[in-house]
mmCIF file of C-alpha atoms in Angstrom:
data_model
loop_
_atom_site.group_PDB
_atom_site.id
_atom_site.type_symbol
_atom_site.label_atom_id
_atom_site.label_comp_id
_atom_site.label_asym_id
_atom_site.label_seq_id
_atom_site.Cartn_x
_atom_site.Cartn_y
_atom_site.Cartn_z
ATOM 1 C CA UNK A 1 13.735 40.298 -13.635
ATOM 2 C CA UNK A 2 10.545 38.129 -14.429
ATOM 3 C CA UNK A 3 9.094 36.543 -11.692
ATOM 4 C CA UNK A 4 8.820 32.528 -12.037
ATOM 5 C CA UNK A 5 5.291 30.880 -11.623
ATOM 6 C CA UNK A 6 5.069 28.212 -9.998
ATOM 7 C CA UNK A 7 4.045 24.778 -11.962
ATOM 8 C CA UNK A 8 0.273 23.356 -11.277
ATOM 9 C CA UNK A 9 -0.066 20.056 -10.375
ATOM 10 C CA UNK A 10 -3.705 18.416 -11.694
ATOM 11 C CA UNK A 11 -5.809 17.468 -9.425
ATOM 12 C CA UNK A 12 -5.073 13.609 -10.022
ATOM 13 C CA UNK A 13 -1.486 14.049 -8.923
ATOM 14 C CA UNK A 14 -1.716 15.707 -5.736
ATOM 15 C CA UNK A 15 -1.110 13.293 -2.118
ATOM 16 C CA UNK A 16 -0.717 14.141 1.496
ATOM 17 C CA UNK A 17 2.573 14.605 2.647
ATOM 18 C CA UNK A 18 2.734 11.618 4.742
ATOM 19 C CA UNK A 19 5.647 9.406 3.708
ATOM 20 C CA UNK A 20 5.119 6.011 3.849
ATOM 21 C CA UNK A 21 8.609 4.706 5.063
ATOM 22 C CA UNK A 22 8.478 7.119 8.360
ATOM 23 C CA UNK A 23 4.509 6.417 8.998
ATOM 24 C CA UNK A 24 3.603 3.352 11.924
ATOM 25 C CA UNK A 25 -0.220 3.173 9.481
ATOM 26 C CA UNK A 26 1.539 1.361 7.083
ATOM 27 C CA UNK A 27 3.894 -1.044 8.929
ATOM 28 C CA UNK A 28 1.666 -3.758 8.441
ATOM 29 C CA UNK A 29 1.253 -3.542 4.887
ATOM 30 C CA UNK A 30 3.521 -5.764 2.431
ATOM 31 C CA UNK A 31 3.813 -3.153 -0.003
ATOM 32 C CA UNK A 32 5.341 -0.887 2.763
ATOM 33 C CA UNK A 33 8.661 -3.271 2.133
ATOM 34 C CA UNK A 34 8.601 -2.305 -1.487
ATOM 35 C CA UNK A 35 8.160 1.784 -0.412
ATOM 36 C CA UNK A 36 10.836 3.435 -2.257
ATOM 37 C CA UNK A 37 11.922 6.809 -0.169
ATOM 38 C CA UNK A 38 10.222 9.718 -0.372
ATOM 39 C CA UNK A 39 6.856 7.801 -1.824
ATOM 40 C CA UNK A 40 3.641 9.263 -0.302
ATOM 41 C CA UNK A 41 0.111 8.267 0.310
ATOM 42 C CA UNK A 42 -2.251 8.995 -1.912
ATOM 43 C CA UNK A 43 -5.522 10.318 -1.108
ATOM 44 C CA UNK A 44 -8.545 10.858 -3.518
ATOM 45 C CA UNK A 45 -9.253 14.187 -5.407
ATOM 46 C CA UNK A 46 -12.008 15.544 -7.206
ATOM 47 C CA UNK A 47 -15.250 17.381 -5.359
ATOM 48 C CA UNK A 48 -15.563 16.693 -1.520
ATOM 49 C CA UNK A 49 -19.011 17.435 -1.583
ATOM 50 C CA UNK A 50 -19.730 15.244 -3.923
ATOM 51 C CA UNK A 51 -22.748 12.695 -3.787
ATOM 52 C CA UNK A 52 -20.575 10.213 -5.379
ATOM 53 C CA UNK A 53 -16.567 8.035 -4.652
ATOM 54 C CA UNK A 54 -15.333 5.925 -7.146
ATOM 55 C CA UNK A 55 -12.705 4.039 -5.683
ATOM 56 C CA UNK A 56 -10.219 2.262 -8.522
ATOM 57 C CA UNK A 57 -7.898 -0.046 -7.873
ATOM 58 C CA UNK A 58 -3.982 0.981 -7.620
ATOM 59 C CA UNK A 59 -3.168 -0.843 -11.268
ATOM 60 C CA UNK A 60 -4.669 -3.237 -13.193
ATOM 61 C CA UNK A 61 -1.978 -6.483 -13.739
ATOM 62 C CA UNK A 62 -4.240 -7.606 -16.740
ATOM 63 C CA UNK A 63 -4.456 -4.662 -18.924
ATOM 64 C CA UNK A 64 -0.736 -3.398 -17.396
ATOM 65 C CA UNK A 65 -2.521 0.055 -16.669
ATOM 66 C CA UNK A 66 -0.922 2.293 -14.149
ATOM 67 C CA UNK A 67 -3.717 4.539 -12.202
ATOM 68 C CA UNK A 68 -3.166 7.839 -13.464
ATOM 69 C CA UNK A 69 -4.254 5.714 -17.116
ATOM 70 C CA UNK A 70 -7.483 4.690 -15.156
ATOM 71 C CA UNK A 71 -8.353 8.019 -14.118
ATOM 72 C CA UNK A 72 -7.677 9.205 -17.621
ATOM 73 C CA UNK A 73 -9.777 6.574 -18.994
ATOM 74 C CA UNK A 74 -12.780 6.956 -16.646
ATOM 75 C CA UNK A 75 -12.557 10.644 -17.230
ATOM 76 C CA UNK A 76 -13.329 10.093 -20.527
ATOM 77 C CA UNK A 77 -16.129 7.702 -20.156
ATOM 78 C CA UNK A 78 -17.973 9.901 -17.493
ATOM 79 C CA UNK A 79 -17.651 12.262 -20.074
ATOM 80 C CA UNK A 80 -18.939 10.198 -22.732
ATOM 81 C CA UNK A 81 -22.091 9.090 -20.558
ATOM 82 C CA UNK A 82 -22.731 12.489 -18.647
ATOM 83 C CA UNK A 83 -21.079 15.532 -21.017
ATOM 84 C CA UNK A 84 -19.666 16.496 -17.196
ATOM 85 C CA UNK A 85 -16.587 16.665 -15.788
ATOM 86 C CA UNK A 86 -15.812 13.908 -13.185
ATOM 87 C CA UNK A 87 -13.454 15.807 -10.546
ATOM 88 C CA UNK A 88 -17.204 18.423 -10.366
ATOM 89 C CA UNK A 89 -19.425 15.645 -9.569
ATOM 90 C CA UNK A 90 -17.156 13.313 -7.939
ATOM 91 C CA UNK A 91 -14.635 12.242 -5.863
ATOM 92 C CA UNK A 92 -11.911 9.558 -7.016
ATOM 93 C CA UNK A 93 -9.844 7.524 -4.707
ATOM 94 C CA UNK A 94 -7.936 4.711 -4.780
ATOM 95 C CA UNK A 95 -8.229 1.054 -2.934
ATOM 96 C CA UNK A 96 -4.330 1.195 -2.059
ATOM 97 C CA UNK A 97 -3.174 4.435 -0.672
ATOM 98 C CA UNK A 98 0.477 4.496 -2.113
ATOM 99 C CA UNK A 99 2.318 4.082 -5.914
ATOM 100 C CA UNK A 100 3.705 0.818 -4.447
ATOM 101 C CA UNK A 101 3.665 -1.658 -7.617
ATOM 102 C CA UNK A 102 5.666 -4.776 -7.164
ATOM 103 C CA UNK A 103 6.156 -8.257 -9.296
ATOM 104 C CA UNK A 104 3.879 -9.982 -6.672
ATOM 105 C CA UNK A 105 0.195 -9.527 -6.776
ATOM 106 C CA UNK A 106 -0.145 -7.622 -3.081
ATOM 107 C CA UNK A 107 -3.084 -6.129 -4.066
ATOM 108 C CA UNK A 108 -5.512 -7.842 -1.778
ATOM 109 C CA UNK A 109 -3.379 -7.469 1.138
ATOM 110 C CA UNK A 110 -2.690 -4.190 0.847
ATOM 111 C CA UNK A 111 -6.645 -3.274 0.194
ATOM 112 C CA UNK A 112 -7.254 -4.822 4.052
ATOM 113 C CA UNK A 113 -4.524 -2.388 5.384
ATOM 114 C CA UNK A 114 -6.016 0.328 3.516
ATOM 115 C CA UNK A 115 -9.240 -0.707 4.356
ATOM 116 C CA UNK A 116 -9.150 1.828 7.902
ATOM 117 C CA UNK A 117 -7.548 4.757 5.694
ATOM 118 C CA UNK A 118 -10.309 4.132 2.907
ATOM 119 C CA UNK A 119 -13.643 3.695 5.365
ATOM 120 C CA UNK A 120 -12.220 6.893 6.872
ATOM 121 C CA UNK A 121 -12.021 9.234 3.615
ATOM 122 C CA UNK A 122 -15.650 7.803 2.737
ATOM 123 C CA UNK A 123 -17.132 8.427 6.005
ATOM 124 C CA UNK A 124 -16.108 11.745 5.871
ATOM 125 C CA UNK A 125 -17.443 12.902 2.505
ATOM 126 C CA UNK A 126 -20.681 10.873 3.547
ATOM 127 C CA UNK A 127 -21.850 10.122 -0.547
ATOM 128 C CA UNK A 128 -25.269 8.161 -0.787
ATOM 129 C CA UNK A 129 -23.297 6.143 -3.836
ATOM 130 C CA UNK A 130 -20.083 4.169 -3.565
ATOM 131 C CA UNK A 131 -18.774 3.189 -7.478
ATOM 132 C CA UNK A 132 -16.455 0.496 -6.653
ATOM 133 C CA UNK A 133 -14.304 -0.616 -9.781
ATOM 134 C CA UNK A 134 -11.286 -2.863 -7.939
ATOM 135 C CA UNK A 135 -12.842 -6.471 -7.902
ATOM 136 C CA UNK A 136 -10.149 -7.023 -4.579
ATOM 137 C CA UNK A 137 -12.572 -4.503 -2.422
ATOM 138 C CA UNK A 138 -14.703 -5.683 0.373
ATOM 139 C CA UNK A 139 -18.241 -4.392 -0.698
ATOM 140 C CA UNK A 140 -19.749 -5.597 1.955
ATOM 141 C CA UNK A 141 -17.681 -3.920 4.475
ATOM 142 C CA UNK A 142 -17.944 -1.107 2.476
ATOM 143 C CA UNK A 143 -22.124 -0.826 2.708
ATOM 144 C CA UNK A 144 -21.613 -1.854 6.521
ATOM 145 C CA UNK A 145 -19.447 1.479 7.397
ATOM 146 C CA UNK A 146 -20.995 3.848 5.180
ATOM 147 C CA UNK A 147 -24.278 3.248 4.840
ATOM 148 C CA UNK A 148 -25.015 4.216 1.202
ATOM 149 C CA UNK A 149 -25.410 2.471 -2.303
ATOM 150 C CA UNK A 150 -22.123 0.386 -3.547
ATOM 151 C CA UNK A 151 -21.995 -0.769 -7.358
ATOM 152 C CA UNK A 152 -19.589 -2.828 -8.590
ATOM 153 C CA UNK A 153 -18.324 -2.321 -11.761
ATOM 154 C CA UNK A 154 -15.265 -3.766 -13.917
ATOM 155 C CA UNK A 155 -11.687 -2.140 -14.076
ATOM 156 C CA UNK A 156 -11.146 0.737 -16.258
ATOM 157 C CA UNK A 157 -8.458 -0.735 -17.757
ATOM 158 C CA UNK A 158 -10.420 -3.316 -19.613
ATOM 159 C CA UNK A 159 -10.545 -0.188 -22.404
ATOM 160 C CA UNK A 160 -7.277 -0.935 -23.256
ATOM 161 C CA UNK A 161 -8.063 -4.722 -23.876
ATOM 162 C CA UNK A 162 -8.387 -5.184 -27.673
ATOM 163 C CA UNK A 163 -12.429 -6.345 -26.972
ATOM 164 C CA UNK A 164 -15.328 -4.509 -27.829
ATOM 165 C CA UNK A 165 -17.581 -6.347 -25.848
ATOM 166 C CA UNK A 166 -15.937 -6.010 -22.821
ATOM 167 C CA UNK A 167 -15.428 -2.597 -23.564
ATOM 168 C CA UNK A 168 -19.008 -2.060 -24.130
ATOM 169 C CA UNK A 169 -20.187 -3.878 -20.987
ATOM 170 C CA UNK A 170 -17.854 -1.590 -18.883
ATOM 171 C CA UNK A 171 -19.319 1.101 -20.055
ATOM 172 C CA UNK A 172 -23.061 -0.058 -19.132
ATOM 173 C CA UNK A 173 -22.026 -1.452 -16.202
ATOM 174 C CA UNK A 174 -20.887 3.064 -15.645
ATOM 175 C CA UNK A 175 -23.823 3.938 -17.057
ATOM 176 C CA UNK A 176 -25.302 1.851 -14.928
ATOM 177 C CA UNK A 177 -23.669 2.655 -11.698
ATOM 178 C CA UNK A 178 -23.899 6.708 -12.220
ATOM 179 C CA UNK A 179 -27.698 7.153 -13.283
ATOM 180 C CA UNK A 180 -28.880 4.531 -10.350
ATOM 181 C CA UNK A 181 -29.560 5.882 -6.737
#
C-alpha cells in the first residue's frame, strides 16, 4: 500500500493556531463578533531575518481584493522591480490579524486592536524598513515602537483598478519604498 503525502500549504496560507472565538486578545475587537468558528489569527510569513515587513491591509473595499490577491499581486511586482523572490527578502504581515471581512468598514478599529499583536511581530524581527501599504495604519506609532524607516505606499489592489496611472504610481511609490534605506 502507497503511503499518502501529506498536502503543502504555501507559505501565505499558514496562521497560528490560536482561534479567535476562544482567545481574551481579541475580545475587544468588533470583528471578533463577526469570527466565524474555527477562524484563526493570522500571522506574517516570508523570511524572519529579513531587513524588511510589509504590512498590507486585510482587504481592500475599493478594488474588492481579498489578501491572499494582494500578496499575489505584490509578489509579482517585487518581482518585477527586484527579479527576487519576496518571502527571501521579506517578511509580509497583515494590519488585521484574522480573515474577518464584514459589510461594515471595521477596518480602522480592528487595526488599533491589532496594533499590540502587530508592534509585537515587528519588534521581534527588528527590520531597519517598515513598507506600510494599509492607509488605516498608525505610522507614527509605528516609527515610535520600532525605531526604523516606515514608507507609505498605496494598496496593492489598486492593480486591479482599470488605471494605468495609478497603477504606475504604485509601482514607484514600491520602487521607491524597497531601494530607499
Amino acid at each position: 500500500m502507497a503511503r499518502k503525502t501529506k498536502p503543502t500549504i504555501l507559505n501565505k496560507h499558514l496562521s497560528s493556531k490560536i482561534v479567535i472565538n476562544k482567545t481574551k486578545i481579541c475580545e475587544n475587537c468588533p470583528l471578533h463578533v463577526f469570527a466565524n468558528d474555527g477562524q484563526v489569527i493570522i500571522f506574517g510569513a516570508g523570511n524572519i531575518f529579513a531587513s524588511t515587513i510589509m504590512i498590507l491591509p486585510p482587504y481592500d473595499i475599493k478594488a474588492k481584493v481579498d489578501y491572499i490577491t494582494m500578496i499575489d499581486l505584490l509578489e509579482n511586482a517585487y518581482q518585477e522591480i527586484t527579479g527576487l523572490d519576496i518571502y527571501e527578502e521579506s517578511y509580509i504581515t497583515r494590519s488585521v490579524k484574522c480573515f474577518s471581512k464584514t459589510n461594515y468598514d471595521l477596518n480602522t478599529i480592528a487595526i488599533n486592536e491589532c496594533a499590540n499583536k502587530l508592534h509585537y511581530e515587528i519588534v521581534r524581527i527588528h527590520p531597519k524598513k517598515v513598507i506600510v501599504f494599509d492607509k488605516n495604519c498608525d505610522i507614527d506609532a509605528i516609527k515610535y515602537n520600532t525605531n526604523c524607516n516606515v514608507f507609505q505606499v498605496m494598496s496593492p489592489g489598486v492593480m486591479y483598478y482599470d488605471n494605468a496611472e495609478l497603477k504606475q504610481k504604485f509601482m514607484e511609490q514600491f520602487k521607491n519604498a524597497i531601494n530607499d534605506s
